[in-house]
Coordinates of C-alpha atoms and ligand atoms in Angstrom, one line a residue:
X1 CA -166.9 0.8 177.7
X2 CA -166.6 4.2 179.3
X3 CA -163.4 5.9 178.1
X4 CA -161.9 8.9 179.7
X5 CA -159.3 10.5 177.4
X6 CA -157.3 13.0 179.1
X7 CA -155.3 15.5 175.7
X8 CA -158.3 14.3 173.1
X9 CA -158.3 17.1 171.6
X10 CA -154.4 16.5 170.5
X11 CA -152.1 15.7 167.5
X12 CA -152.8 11.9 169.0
X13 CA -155.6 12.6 171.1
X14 CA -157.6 13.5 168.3
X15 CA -157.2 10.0 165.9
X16 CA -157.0 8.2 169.2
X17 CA -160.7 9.3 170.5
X18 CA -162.4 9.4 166.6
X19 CA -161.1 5.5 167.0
X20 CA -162.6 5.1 170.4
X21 CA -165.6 6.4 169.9
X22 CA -166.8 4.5 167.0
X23 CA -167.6 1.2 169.7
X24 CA -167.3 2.8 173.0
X25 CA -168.4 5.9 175.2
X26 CA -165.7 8.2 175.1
X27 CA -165.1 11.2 177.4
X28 CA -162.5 13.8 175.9
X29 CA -160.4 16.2 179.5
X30 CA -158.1 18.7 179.2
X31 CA -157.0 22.2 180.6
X32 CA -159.0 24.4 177.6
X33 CA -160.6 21.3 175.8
X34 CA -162.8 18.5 175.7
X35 CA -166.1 17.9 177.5
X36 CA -164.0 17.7 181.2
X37 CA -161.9 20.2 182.2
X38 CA -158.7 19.4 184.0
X39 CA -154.8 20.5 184.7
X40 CA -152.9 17.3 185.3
X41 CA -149.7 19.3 186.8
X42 CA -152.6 19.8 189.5
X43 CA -154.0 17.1 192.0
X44 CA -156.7 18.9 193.0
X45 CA -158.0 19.3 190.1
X46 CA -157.3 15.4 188.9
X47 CA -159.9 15.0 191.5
X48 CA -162.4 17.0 190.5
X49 CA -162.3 15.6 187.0
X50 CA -162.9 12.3 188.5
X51 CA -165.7 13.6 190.9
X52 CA -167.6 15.0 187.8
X53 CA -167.0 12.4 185.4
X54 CA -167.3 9.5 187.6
X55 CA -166.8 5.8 187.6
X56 CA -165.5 4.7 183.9
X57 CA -163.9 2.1 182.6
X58 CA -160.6 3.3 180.7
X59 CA -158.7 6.0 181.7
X60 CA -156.2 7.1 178.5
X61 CA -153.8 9.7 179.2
X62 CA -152.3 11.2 175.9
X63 CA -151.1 14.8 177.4
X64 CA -148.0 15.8 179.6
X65 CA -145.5 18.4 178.9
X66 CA -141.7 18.7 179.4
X67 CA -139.4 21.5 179.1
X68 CA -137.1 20.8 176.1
X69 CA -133.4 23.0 176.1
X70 CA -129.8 22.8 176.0
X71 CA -129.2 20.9 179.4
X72 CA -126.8 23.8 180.3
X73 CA -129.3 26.3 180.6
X74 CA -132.0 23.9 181.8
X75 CA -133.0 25.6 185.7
X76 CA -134.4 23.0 188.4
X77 CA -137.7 25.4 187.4
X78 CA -137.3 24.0 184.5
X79 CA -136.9 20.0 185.7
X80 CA -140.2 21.0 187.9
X81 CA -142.2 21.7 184.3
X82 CA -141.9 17.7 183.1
X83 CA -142.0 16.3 186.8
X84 CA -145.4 18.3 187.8
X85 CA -147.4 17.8 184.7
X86 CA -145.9 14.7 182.5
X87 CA -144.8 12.5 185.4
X88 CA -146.2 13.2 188.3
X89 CA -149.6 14.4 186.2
X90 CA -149.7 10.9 184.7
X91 CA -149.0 8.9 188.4
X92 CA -151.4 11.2 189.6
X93 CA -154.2 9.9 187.2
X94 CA -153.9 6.6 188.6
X95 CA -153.3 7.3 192.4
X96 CA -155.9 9.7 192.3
X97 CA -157.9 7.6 189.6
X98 CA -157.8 3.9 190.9
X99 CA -161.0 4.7 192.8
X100 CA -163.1 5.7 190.0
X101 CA -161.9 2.7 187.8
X102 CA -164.6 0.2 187.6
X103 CA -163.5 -3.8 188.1
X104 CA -161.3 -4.7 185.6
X105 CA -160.7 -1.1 184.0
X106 CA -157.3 0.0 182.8
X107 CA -155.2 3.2 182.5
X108 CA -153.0 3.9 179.5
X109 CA -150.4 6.3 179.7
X110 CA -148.3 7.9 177.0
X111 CA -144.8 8.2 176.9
X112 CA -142.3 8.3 173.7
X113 CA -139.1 7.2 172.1
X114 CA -136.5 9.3 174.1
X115 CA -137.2 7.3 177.1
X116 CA -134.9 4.9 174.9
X117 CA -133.6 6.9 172.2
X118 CA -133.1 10.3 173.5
X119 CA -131.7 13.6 171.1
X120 CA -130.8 16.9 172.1
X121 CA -132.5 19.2 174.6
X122 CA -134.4 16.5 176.2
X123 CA -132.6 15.7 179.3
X124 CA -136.0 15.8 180.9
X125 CA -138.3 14.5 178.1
X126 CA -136.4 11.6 178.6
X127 CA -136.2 11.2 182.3
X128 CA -139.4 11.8 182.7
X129 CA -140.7 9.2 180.3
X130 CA -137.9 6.8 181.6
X131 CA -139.3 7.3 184.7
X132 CA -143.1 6.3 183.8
X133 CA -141.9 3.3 182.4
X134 CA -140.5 2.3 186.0
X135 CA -143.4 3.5 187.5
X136 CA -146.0 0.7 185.6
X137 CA -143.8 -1.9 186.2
X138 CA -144.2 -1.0 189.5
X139 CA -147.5 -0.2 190.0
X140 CA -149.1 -3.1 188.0
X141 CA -148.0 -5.4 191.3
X142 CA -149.8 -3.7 193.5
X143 CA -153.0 -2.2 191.4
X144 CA -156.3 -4.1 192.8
X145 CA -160.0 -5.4 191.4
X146 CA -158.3 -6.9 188.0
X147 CA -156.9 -2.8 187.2
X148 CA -154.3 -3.0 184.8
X149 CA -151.9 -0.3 183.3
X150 CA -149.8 0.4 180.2
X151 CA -148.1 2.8 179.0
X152 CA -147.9 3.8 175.0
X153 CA -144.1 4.7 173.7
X154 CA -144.3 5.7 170.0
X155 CA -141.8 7.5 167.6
X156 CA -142.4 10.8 166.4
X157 CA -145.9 10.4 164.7
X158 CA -146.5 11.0 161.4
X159 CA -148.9 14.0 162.3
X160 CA -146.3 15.4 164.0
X161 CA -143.2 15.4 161.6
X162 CA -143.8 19.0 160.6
X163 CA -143.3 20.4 163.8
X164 CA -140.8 18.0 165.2
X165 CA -138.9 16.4 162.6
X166 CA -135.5 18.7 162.6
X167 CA -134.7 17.5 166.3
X168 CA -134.8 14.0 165.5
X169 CA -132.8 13.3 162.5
X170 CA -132.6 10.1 161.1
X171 CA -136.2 9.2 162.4
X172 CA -138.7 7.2 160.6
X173 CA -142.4 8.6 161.7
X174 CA -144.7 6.4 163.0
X175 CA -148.2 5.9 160.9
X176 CA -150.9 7.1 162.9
X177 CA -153.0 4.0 162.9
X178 CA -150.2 1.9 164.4
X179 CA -149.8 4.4 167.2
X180 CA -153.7 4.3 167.3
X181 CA -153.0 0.2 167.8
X182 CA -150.5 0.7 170.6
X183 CA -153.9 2.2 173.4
X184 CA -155.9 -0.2 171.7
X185 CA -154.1 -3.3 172.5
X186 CA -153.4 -1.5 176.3
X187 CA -157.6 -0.5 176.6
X188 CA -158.8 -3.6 174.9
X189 CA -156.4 -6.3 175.0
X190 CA -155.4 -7.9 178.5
X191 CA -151.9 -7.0 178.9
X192 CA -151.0 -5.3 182.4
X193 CA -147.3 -3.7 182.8
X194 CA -146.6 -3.4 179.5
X195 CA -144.6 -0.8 178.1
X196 CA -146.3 -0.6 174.2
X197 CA -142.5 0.4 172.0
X198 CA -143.5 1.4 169.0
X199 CA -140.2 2.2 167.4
X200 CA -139.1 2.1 163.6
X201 CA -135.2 1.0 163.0
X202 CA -133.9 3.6 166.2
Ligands
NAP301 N1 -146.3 14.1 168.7 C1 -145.5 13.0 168.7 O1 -144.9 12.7 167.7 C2 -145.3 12.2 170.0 C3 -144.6 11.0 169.9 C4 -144.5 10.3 171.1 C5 -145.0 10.7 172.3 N2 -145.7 11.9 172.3 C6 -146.3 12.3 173.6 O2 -147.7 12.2 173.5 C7 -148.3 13.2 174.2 C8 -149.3 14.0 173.3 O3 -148.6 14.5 172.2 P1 -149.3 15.4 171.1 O4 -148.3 15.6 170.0 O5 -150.6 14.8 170.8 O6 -149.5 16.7 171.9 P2 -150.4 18.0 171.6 O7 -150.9 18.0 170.2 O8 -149.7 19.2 172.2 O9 -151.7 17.7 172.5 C9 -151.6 17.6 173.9 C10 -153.0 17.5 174.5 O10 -152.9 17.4 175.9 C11 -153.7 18.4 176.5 N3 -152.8 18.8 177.7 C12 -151.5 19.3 177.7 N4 -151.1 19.5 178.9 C13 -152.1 19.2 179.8 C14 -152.3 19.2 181.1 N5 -151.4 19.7 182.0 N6 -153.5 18.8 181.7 C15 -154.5 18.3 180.9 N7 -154.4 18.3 179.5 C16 -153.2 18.7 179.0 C17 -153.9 19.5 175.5 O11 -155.1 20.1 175.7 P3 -155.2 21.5 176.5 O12 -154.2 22.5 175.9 O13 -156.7 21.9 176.3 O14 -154.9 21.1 177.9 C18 -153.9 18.7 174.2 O15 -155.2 18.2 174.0 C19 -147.2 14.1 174.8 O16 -147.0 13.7 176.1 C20 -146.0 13.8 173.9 O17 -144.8 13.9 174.6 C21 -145.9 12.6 171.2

């Protein structure tokens, strides 16, 4: 297969693509990394990822951002940061994508736990990724030529406790390879509307 990883270069990106690319053809995107350069907060330049890349097989998208703050100082600026590039970014992919998928081909998008199980300063974090989840059970209905979709939810990776492990107390970090697991089973399995929890005990 043809895999198009959009964030590759990421905490997750990174282990998800060395997986990838022992058994398929993987292309790594993003905004200052990877072989294909692309801003998904922008459309136009979605599409001219997808004009130079081309037809693939898999599209995985493991990149997004969100503004994360104490909702009474959030602005609707600040709303516009997760909407543009994390949800709108990932639809996007696939609006703009479906016509480079070959028959059959699948997108995986990422999400995370606070679509379910939000903390602290991510009233849009958690809308957003809420929101993605609504949008592939939607979208699976209407997605033609055997396309299906997923979307990956993980806990806060193991990778990533350093960084991130004082806003979510409690947690218990994900290991890597089962968060690997979760865009395997989406990009290998046949599954199609599946949102892909990988939770521990929250
Ligand atoms: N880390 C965790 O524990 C965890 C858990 C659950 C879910 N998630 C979600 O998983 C995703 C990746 O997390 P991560 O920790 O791997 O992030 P990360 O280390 O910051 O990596 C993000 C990657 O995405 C690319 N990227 C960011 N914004 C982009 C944009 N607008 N257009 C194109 N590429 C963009 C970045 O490359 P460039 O800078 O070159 O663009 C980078 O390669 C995020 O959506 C995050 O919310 C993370």
């Amino acid at each position: 297969m043809v895999i198009l990883i959009i964030g590759g270069e990421g905490t997750i990106g990174k282990k998800v693509c060395n997986h990838f690319s022992k058994k398929h053809e993987v292309i790594v995107a993003g905004r200052n990394s990877g072989d294909a350069k692309v801003d998904i907060a922008d459309s136009k330049s979605i599409a001219e990822m997808f004009e130079s890349v081309g037809n693939v097989d898999a599209v995985v998208c493991i990149a997004g951002e969100a503004k994360w703050a104490a909702f009474d100082t959030m602005t609707e600026e600040d709303f516009y940061l997760g909407l543009k590039s994390k949800l709108m970014g990932q639809v996007n992919l696939v609006r703009i994508g479906q016509d480079y998928l070959n028959n059959g081909g699948s997108f995986t998008l990422t999400t995370g736990i606070l679509a379910d199980h939000p903390v602290v300063l991510t009233t849009s974090a958690a809308m957003v990724n809420g929101g993605i989840h609504s949008f592939v059970k939607a979208v699976c209905l209407e997605l033609k030529d055997g396309i299906r979709i997923n979307v990956v939810s993980s806990g806060l990776v193991d990778d990533a406790v350093e960084k991130y492990e004082a806003y979510f107390p409690g947690h218990n970090p994900i290991p890597m390879k089962k968060v690997i697991n979760g865009y395997v089973r989406s990009v290998e399995g046949k599954g199609t509307g599946e949102i892909i929890r990988i939770y521990d005990n929250c």
